[in-house]
């Protein structure tokens, strides 16, 4: 950072992200030109005020590619209100992966529940203890879908045991290991 940098020319499309000078201790912000893929500037911190000030000094900015964090979103809104904001490639694929994973998990749980034999009336489902809501709604939905899928798998194993199927046959049918069925 002590070295002199070339003056920043016109940069209508930028990408902004944080990085670590020292792992877990000191963070900075890197700004890259999306057209030339060259680094434009390195800011000494990752605050929204310094990023907004940098963007305000560059009124030609039309596009800001950023992560999902709120600091850079508010910095772009403040410093470059004319710019369109979008997620960077990594976070775009991460969002897509999470959405597909949640959808598949929900459908798999529904399929397992529909294909499992009926449980006897004396069978009580497992009560789940409520968890403190400290996670994002997206993470909570994904974890709930996982829980539903595991519960559907458990109920399918119990129902197949009740009708007298062997452990290896249950394991093959449900798609889990024989040792998991026998536990």
JSON list of N, CA and C in Angstrom, two decimals, residues 65-123:
[
{"chain": "A", "resi": 65, "resn": "UNK", "atom": "N", "xyz": [-20.25, -4.92, -9.18]},
{"chain": "A", "resi": 65, "resn": "UNK", "atom": "CA", "xyz": [-20.36, -6.34, -8.88]},
{"chain": "A", "resi": 65, "resn": "UNK", "atom": "C", "xyz": [-19.81, -6.52, -7.47]},
{"chain": "A", "resi": 66, "resn": "UNK", "atom": "N", "xyz": [-20.60, -7.18, -6.61]},
{"chain": "A", "resi": 66, "resn": "UNK", "atom": "CA", "xyz": [-20.21, -7.28, -5.20]},
{"chain": "A", "resi": 66, "resn": "UNK", "atom": "C", "xyz": [-20.67, -8.59, -4.60]},
{"chain": "A", "resi": 67, "resn": "UNK", "atom": "N", "xyz": [-20.27, -8.82, -3.34]},
{"chain": "A", "resi": 67, "resn": "UNK", "atom": "CA", "xyz": [-20.72, -10.01, -2.64]},
{"chain": "A", "resi": 67, "resn": "UNK", "atom": "C", "xyz": [-22.10, -9.74, -2.04]},
{"chain": "A", "resi": 68, "resn": "UNK", "atom": "N", "xyz": [-22.59, -10.67, -1.22]},
{"chain": "A", "resi": 68, "resn": "UNK", "atom": "CA", "xyz": [-23.94, -10.54, -0.67]},
{"chain": "A", "resi": 68, "resn": "UNK", "atom": "C", "xyz": [-23.98, -9.70, 0.60]},
{"chain": "A", "resi": 69, "resn": "UNK", "atom": "N", "xyz": [-22.85, -9.16, 1.01]},
{"chain": "A", "resi": 69, "resn": "UNK", "atom": "CA", "xyz": [-22.80, -8.39, 2.26]},
{"chain": "A", "resi": 69, "resn": "UNK", "atom": "C", "xyz": [-23.54, -7.06, 2.15]},
{"chain": "A", "resi": 70, "resn": "UNK", "atom": "N", "xyz": [-24.02, -6.60, 3.27]},
{"chain": "A", "resi": 70, "resn": "UNK", "atom": "CA", "xyz": [-24.80, -5.37, 3.29]},
{"chain": "A", "resi": 70, "resn": "UNK", "atom": "C", "xyz": [-23.96, -4.11, 3.23]},
{"chain": "A", "resi": 71, "resn": "UNK", "atom": "N", "xyz": [-22.70, -4.18, 3.69]},
{"chain": "A", "resi": 71, "resn": "UNK", "atom": "CA", "xyz": [-21.86, -2.98, 3.71]},
{"chain": "A", "resi": 71, "resn": "UNK", "atom": "C", "xyz": [-21.57, -2.47, 2.31]},
{"chain": "A", "resi": 72, "resn": "UNK", "atom": "N", "xyz": [-21.20, -3.35, 1.41]},
{"chain": "A", "resi": 72, "resn": "UNK", "atom": "CA", "xyz": [-20.90, -2.91, 0.05]},
{"chain": "A", "resi": 72, "resn": "UNK", "atom": "C", "xyz": [-22.17, -2.54, -0.71]},
{"chain": "A", "resi": 73, "resn": "UNK", "atom": "N", "xyz": [-23.28, -3.13, -0.34]},
{"chain": "A", "resi": 73, "resn": "UNK", "atom": "CA", "xyz": [-24.55, -2.75, -0.98]},
{"chain": "A", "resi": 73, "resn": "UNK", "atom": "C", "xyz": [-24.91, -1.32, -0.60]},
{"chain": "A", "resi": 74, "resn": "UNK", "atom": "N", "xyz": [-24.80, -0.99, 0.68]},
{"chain": "A", "resi": 74, "resn": "UNK", "atom": "CA", "xyz": [-25.12, 0.37, 1.09]},
{"chain": "A", "resi": 74, "resn": "UNK", "atom": "C", "xyz": [-24.07, 1.36, 0.60]},
{"chain": "A", "resi": 75, "resn": "UNK", "atom": "N", "xyz": [-22.81, 0.92, 0.49]},
{"chain": "A", "resi": 75, "resn": "UNK", "atom": "CA", "xyz": [-21.78, 1.80, -0.06]},
{"chain": "A", "resi": 75, "resn": "UNK", "atom": "C", "xyz": [-22.06, 2.14, -1.52]},
{"chain": "A", "resi": 76, "resn": "UNK", "atom": "N", "xyz": [-22.49, 1.14, -2.29]},
{"chain": "A", "resi": 76, "resn": "UNK", "atom": "CA", "xyz": [-22.81, 1.39, -3.70]},
{"chain": "A", "resi": 76, "resn": "UNK", "atom": "C", "xyz": [-24.04, 2.27, -3.82]},
{"chain": "A", "resi": 77, "resn": "UNK", "atom": "N", "xyz": [-25.03, 2.06, -2.95]},
{"chain": "A", "resi": 77, "resn": "UNK", "atom": "CA", "xyz": [-26.24, 2.88, -2.98]},
{"chain": "A", "resi": 77, "resn": "UNK", "atom": "C", "xyz": [-25.90, 4.32, -2.66]},
{"chain": "A", "resi": 78, "resn": "UNK", "atom": "N", "xyz": [-25.02, 4.53, -1.69]},
{"chain": "A", "resi": 78, "resn": "UNK", "atom": "CA", "xyz": [-24.64, 5.88, -1.29]},
{"chain": "A", "resi": 78, "resn": "UNK", "atom": "C", "xyz": [-23.67, 6.52, -2.27]},
{"chain": "A", "resi": 79, "resn": "UNK", "atom": "N", "xyz": [-22.60, 5.81, -2.60]},
{"chain": "A", "resi": 79, "resn": "UNK", "atom": "CA", "xyz": [-21.53, 6.39, -3.42]},
{"chain": "A", "resi": 79, "resn": "UNK", "atom": "C", "xyz": [-21.80, 6.41, -4.90]},
{"chain": "A", "resi": 80, "resn": "UNK", "atom": "N", "xyz": [-22.57, 5.46, -5.41]},
{"chain": "A", "resi": 80, "resn": "UNK", "atom": "CA", "xyz": [-22.87, 5.38, -6.84]},
{"chain": "A", "resi": 80, "resn": "UNK", "atom": "C", "xyz": [-24.34, 5.02, -7.03]},
{"chain": "A", "resi": 81, "resn": "UNK", "atom": "N", "xyz": [-25.25, 5.94, -6.70]},
{"chain": "A", "resi": 81, "resn": "UNK", "atom": "CA", "xyz": [-26.68, 5.60, -6.80]},
{"chain": "A", "resi": 81, "resn": "UNK", "atom": "C", "xyz": [-27.14, 5.33, -8.23]},
{"chain": "A", "resi": 82, "resn": "UNK", "atom": "N", "xyz": [-26.41, 5.80, -9.22]},
{"chain": "A", "resi": 82, "resn": "UNK", "atom": "CA", "xyz": [-26.78, 5.57, -10.61]},
{"chain": "A", "resi": 82, "resn": "UNK", "atom": "C", "xyz": [-26.39, 4.18, -11.08]},
{"chain": "A", "resi": 83, "resn": "UNK", "atom": "N", "xyz": [-25.55, 3.49, -10.34]},
{"chain": "A", "resi": 83, "resn": "UNK", "atom": "CA", "xyz": [-25.02, 2.20, -10.77]},
{"chain": "A", "resi": 83, "resn": "UNK", "atom": "C", "xyz": [-25.99, 1.06, -10.48]},
{"chain": "A", "resi": 84, "resn": "UNK", "atom": "N", "xyz": [-25.95, 0.08, -11.36]},
{"chain": "A", "resi": 84, "resn": "UNK", "atom": "CA", "xyz": [-26.70, -1.16, -11.17]},
{"chain": "A", "resi": 84, "resn": "UNK", "atom": "C", "xyz": [-25.81, -2.08, -10.34]},
{"chain": "A", "resi": 85, "resn": "UNK", "atom": "N", "xyz": [-26.40, -2.70, -9.32]},
{"chain": "A", "resi": 85, "resn": "UNK", "atom": "CA", "xyz": [-25.65, -3.62, -8.47]},
{"chain": "A", "resi": 85, "resn": "UNK", "atom": "C", "xyz": [-26.00, -5.06, -8.85]},
{"chain": "A", "resi": 86, "resn": "UNK", "atom": "N", "xyz": [-24.98, -5.91, -8.86]},
{"chain": "A", "resi": 86, "resn": "UNK", "atom": "CA", "xyz": [-25.22, -7.33, -9.15]},
{"chain": "A", "resi": 86, "resn": "UNK", "atom": "C", "xyz": [-24.29, -8.17, -8.29]},
{"chain": "A", "resi": 87, "resn": "UNK", "atom": "N", "xyz": [-24.65, -9.44, -8.15]},
{"chain": "A", "resi": 87, "resn": "UNK", "atom": "CA", "xyz": [-23.81, -10.36, -7.40]},
{"chain": "A", "resi": 87, "resn": "UNK", "atom": "C", "xyz": [-22.65, -10.80, -8.27]},
{"chain": "A", "resi": 88, "resn": "UNK", "atom": "N", "xyz": [-21.51, -11.04, -7.65]},
{"chain": "A", "resi": 88, "resn": "UNK", "atom": "CA", "xyz": [-20.38, -11.55, -8.42]},
{"chain": "A", "resi": 88, "resn": "UNK", "atom": "C", "xyz": [-20.62, -13.02, -8.78]},
{"chain": "A", "resi": 89, "resn": "UNK", "atom": "N", "xyz": [-19.78, -13.55, -9.65]},
{"chain": "A", "resi": 89, "resn": "UNK", "atom": "CA", "xyz": [-19.99, -14.92, -10.16]},
{"chain": "A", "resi": 89, "resn": "UNK", "atom": "C", "xyz": [-20.02, -15.95, -9.04]},
{"chain": "A", "resi": 90, "resn": "UNK", "atom": "N", "xyz": [-19.10, -15.82, -8.08]},
{"chain": "A", "resi": 90, "resn": "UNK", "atom": "CA", "xyz": [-19.05, -16.79, -6.99]},
{"chain": "A", "resi": 90, "resn": "UNK", "atom": "C", "xyz": [-20.36, -16.82, -6.23]},
{"chain": "A", "resi": 91, "resn": "UNK", "atom": "N", "xyz": [-20.87, -15.64, -5.85]},
{"chain": "A", "resi": 91, "resn": "UNK", "atom": "CA", "xyz": [-22.10, -15.60, -5.04]},
{"chain": "A", "resi": 91, "resn": "UNK", "atom": "C", "xyz": [-23.34, -15.93, -5.87]},
{"chain": "A", "resi": 92, "resn": "UNK", "atom": "N", "xyz": [-23.29, -15.66, -7.16]},
{"chain": "A", "resi": 92, "resn": "UNK", "atom": "CA", "xyz": [-24.40, -16.06, -8.03]},
{"chain": "A", "resi": 92, "resn": "UNK", "atom": "C", "xyz": [-24.52, -17.59, -8.06]},
{"chain": "A", "resi": 93, "resn": "UNK", "atom": "N", "xyz": [-23.39, -18.27, -8.23]},
{"chain": "A", "resi": 93, "resn": "UNK", "atom": "CA", "xyz": [-23.40, -19.73, -8.23]},
{"chain": "A", "resi": 93, "resn": "UNK", "atom": "C", "xyz": [-23.73, -20.29, -6.85]},
{"chain": "A", "resi": 94, "resn": "UNK", "atom": "N", "xyz": [-23.28, -19.62, -5.81]},
{"chain": "A", "resi": 94, "resn": "UNK", "atom": "CA", "xyz": [-23.59, -20.06, -4.45]},
{"chain": "A", "resi": 94, "resn": "UNK", "atom": "C", "xyz": [-25.10, -19.96, -4.20]},
{"chain": "A", "resi": 95, "resn": "UNK", "atom": "N", "xyz": [-25.71, -18.86, -4.60]},
{"chain": "A", "resi": 95, "resn": "UNK", "atom": "CA", "xyz": [-27.17, -18.70, -4.46]},
{"chain": "A", "resi": 95, "resn": "UNK", "atom": "C", "xyz": [-27.90, -19.79, -5.23]},
{"chain": "A", "resi": 96, "resn": "UNK", "atom": "N", "xyz": [-27.47, -20.04, -6.46]},
{"chain": "A", "resi": 96, "resn": "UNK", "atom": "CA", "xyz": [-28.10, -21.07, -7.28]},
{"chain": "A", "resi": 96, "resn": "UNK", "atom": "C", "xyz": [-27.97, -22.45, -6.63]},
{"chain": "A", "resi": 97, "resn": "UNK", "atom": "N", "xyz": [-26.79, -22.77, -6.16]},
{"chain": "A", "resi": 97, "resn": "UNK", "atom": "CA", "xyz": [-26.55, -24.05, -5.51]},
{"chain": "A", "resi": 97, "resn": "UNK", "atom": "C", "xyz": [-27.42, -24.25, -4.28]},
{"chain": "A", "resi": 98, "resn": "UNK", "atom": "N", "xyz": [-27.55, -23.21, -3.46]},
{"chain": "A", "resi": 98, "resn": "UNK", "atom": "CA", "xyz": [-28.38, -23.31, -2.26]},
{"chain": "A", "resi": 98, "resn": "UNK", "atom": "C", "xyz": [-29.85, -23.48, -2.62]},
{"chain": "A", "resi": 99, "resn": "UNK", "atom": "N", "xyz": [-30.30, -22.78, -3.64]},
{"chain": "A", "resi": 99, "resn": "UNK", "atom": "CA", "xyz": [-31.70, -22.89, -4.05]},
{"chain": "A", "resi": 99, "resn": "UNK", "atom": "C", "xyz": [-32.00, -24.29, -4.60]},
{"chain": "A", "resi": 100, "resn": "UNK", "atom": "N", "xyz": [-31.11, -24.81, -5.44]},
{"chain": "A", "resi": 100, "resn": "UNK", "atom": "CA", "xyz": [-31.32, -26.15, -6.00]},
{"chain": "A", "resi": 100, "resn": "UNK", "atom": "C", "xyz": [-31.25, -27.20, -4.90]},
{"chain": "A", "resi": 101, "resn": "UNK", "atom": "N", "xyz": [-30.30, -27.07, -3.99]},
{"chain": "A", "resi": 101, "resn": "UNK", "atom": "CA", "xyz": [-30.15, -28.03, -2.90]},
{"chain": "A", "resi": 101, "resn": "UNK", "atom": "C", "xyz": [-31.39, -28.05, -2.01]},
{"chain": "A", "resi": 102, "resn": "UNK", "atom": "N", "xyz": [-31.92, -26.88, -1.68]},
{"chain": "A", "resi": 102, "resn": "UNK", "atom": "CA", "xyz": [-33.14, -26.82, -0.87]},
{"chain": "A", "resi": 102, "resn": "UNK", "atom": "C", "xyz": [-34.33, -27.43, -1.58]},
{"chain": "A", "resi": 103, "resn": "UNK", "atom": "N", "xyz": [-34.46, -27.17, -2.86]},
{"chain": "A", "resi": 103, "resn": "UNK", "atom": "CA", "xyz": [-35.57, -27.71, -3.65]},
{"chain": "A", "resi": 103, "resn": "UNK", "atom": "C", "xyz": [-35.49, -29.24, -3.73]},
{"chain": "A", "resi": 104, "resn": "UNK", "atom": "N", "xyz": [-34.30, -29.75, -3.99]},
{"chain": "A", "resi": 104, "resn": "UNK", "atom": "CA", "xyz": [-34.14, -31.20, -4.08]},
{"chain": "A", "resi": 104, "resn": "UNK", "atom": "C", "xyz": [-34.41, -31.86, -2.73]},
{"chain": "A", "resi": 105, "resn": "UNK", "atom": "N", "xyz": [-33.95, -31.25, -1.66]},
{"chain": "A", "resi": 105, "resn": "UNK", "atom": "CA", "xyz": [-34.17, -31.82, -0.33]},
{"chain": "A", "resi": 105, "resn": "UNK", "atom": "C", "xyz": [-35.65, -31.88, 0.01]},
{"chain": "A", "resi": 106, "resn": "UNK", "atom": "N", "xyz": [-36.38, -30.81, -0.31]},
{"chain": "A", "resi": 106, "resn": "UNK", "atom": "CA", "xyz": [-37.82, -30.79, -0.03]},
{"chain": "A", "resi": 106, "resn": "UNK", "atom": "C", "xyz": [-38.55, -31.86, -0.84]},
{"chain": "A", "resi": 107, "resn": "UNK", "atom": "N", "xyz": [-38.19, -31.98, -2.12]},
{"chain": "A", "resi": 107, "resn": "UNK", "atom": "CA", "xyz": [-38.83, -32.98, -2.96]},
{"chain": "A", "resi": 107, "resn": "UNK", "atom": "C", "xyz": [-38.49, -34.41, -2.53]},
{"chain": "A", "resi": 108, "resn": "UNK", "atom": "N", "xyz": [-37.25, -34.62, -2.11]},
{"chain": "A", "resi": 108, "resn": "UNK", "atom": "CA", "xyz": [-36.86, -35.94, -1.63]},
{"chain": "A", "resi": 108, "resn": "UNK", "atom": "C", "xyz": [-37.61, -36.31, -0.36]},
{"chain": "A", "resi": 109, "resn": "UNK", "atom": "N", "xyz": [-37.79, -35.34, 0.55]},
{"chain": "A", "resi": 109, "resn": "UNK", "atom": "CA", "xyz": [-38.55, -35.61, 1.77]},
{"chain": "A", "resi": 109, "resn": "UNK", "atom": "C", "xyz": [-39.99, -35.95, 1.45]},
{"chain": "A", "resi": 110, "resn": "UNK", "atom": "N", "xyz": [-40.59, -35.22, 0.52]},
{"chain": "A", "resi": 110, "resn": "UNK", "atom": "CA", "xyz": [-41.98, -35.49, 0.13]},
{"chain": "A", "resi": 110, "resn": "UNK", "atom": "C", "xyz": [-42.10, -36.86, -0.53]},
{"chain": "A", "resi": 111, "resn": "UNK", "atom": "N", "xyz": [-41.12, -37.22, -1.35]},
{"chain": "A", "resi": 111, "resn": "UNK", "atom": "CA", "xyz": [-41.14, -38.51, -2.03]},
{"chain": "A", "resi": 111, "resn": "UNK", "atom": "C", "xyz": [-41.00, -39.65, -1.02]},
{"chain": "A", "resi": 112, "resn": "UNK", "atom": "N", "xyz": [-40.08, -39.49, -0.06]},
{"chain": "A", "resi": 112, "resn": "UNK", "atom": "CA", "xyz": [-39.90, -40.52, 0.96]},
{"chain": "A", "resi": 112, "resn": "UNK", "atom": "C", "xyz": [-41.17, -40.68, 1.79]},
{"chain": "A", "resi": 113, "resn": "UNK", "atom": "N", "xyz": [-41.79, -39.57, 2.13]},
{"chain": "A", "resi": 113, "resn": "UNK", "atom": "CA", "xyz": [-43.00, -39.62, 2.95]},
{"chain": "A", "resi": 113, "resn": "UNK", "atom": "C", "xyz": [-44.13, -40.30, 2.17]},
{"chain": "A", "resi": 114, "resn": "UNK", "atom": "N", "xyz": [-44.23, -40.03, 0.88]},
{"chain": "A", "resi": 114, "resn": "UNK", "atom": "CA", "xyz": [-45.30, -40.62, 0.07]},
{"chain": "A", "resi": 114, "resn": "UNK", "atom": "C", "xyz": [-45.08, -42.11, -0.18]},
{"chain": "A", "resi": 115, "resn": "UNK", "atom": "N", "xyz": [-43.82, -42.54, -0.24]},
{"chain": "A", "resi": 115, "resn": "UNK", "atom": "CA", "xyz": [-43.53, -43.94, -0.55]},
{"chain": "A", "resi": 115, "resn": "UNK", "atom": "C", "xyz": [-43.33, -44.81, 0.69]},
{"chain": "A", "resi": 116, "resn": "UNK", "atom": "N", "xyz": [-43.41, -44.23, 1.88]},
{"chain": "A", "resi": 116, "resn": "UNK", "atom": "CA", "xyz": [-43.23, -45.06, 3.07]},
{"chain": "A", "resi": 116, "resn": "UNK", "atom": "C", "xyz": [-44.58, -45.65, 3.48]},
{"chain": "A", "resi": 117, "resn": "UNK", "atom": "N", "xyz": [-44.58, -46.87, 3.98]},
{"chain": "A", "resi": 117, "resn": "UNK", "atom": "CA", "xyz": [-45.84, -47.46, 4.43]},
{"chain": "A", "resi": 117, "resn": "UNK", "atom": "C", "xyz": [-46.40, -46.68, 5.61]},
{"chain": "A", "resi": 118, "resn": "UNK", "atom": "N", "xyz": [-47.70, -46.80, 5.82]},
{"chain": "A", "resi": 118, "resn": "UNK", "atom": "CA", "xyz": [-48.33, -46.09, 6.93]},
{"chain": "A", "resi": 118, "resn": "UNK", "atom": "C", "xyz": [-47.81, -46.60, 8.26]},
{"chain": "A", "resi": 119, "resn": "UNK", "atom": "N", "xyz": [-47.60, -45.67, 9.19]},
{"chain": "A", "resi": 119, "resn": "UNK", "atom": "CA", "xyz": [-47.13, -46.03, 10.52]},
{"chain": "A", "resi": 119, "resn": "UNK", "atom": "C", "xyz": [-48.33, -46.39, 11.39]},
{"chain": "A", "resi": 120, "resn": "UNK", "atom": "N", "xyz": [-48.14, -47.29, 12.36]},
{"chain": "A", "resi": 120, "resn": "UNK", "atom": "CA", "xyz": [-49.24, -47.61, 13.27]},
{"chain": "A", "resi": 120, "resn": "UNK", "atom": "C", "xyz": [-49.59, -46.40, 14.13]},
{"chain": "A", "resi": 121, "resn": "UNK", "atom": "N", "xyz": [-50.83, -46.39, 14.66]},
{"chain": "A", "resi": 121, "resn": "UNK", "atom": "CA", "xyz": [-51.30, -45.24, 15.45]},
{"chain": "A", "resi": 121, "resn": "UNK", "atom": "C", "xyz": [-50.51, -45.04, 16.73]},
{"chain": "A", "resi": 122, "resn": "UNK", "atom": "N", "xyz": [-49.93, -46.13, 17.30]},
{"chain": "A", "resi": 122, "resn": "UNK", "atom": "CA", "xyz": [-49.21, -45.99, 18.57]},
{"chain": "A", "resi": 122, "resn": "UNK", "atom": "C", "xyz": [-47.80, -45.41, 18.38]},
{"chain": "A", "resi": 123, "resn": "UNK", "atom": "N", "xyz": [-47.36, -45.22, 17.12]},
{"chain": "A", "resi": 123, "resn": "UNK", "atom": "CA", "xyz": [-46.04, -44.65, 16.87]},
{"chain": "A", "resi": 123, "resn": "UNK", "atom": "C", "xyz": [-46.10, -43.13, 17.05]}
]
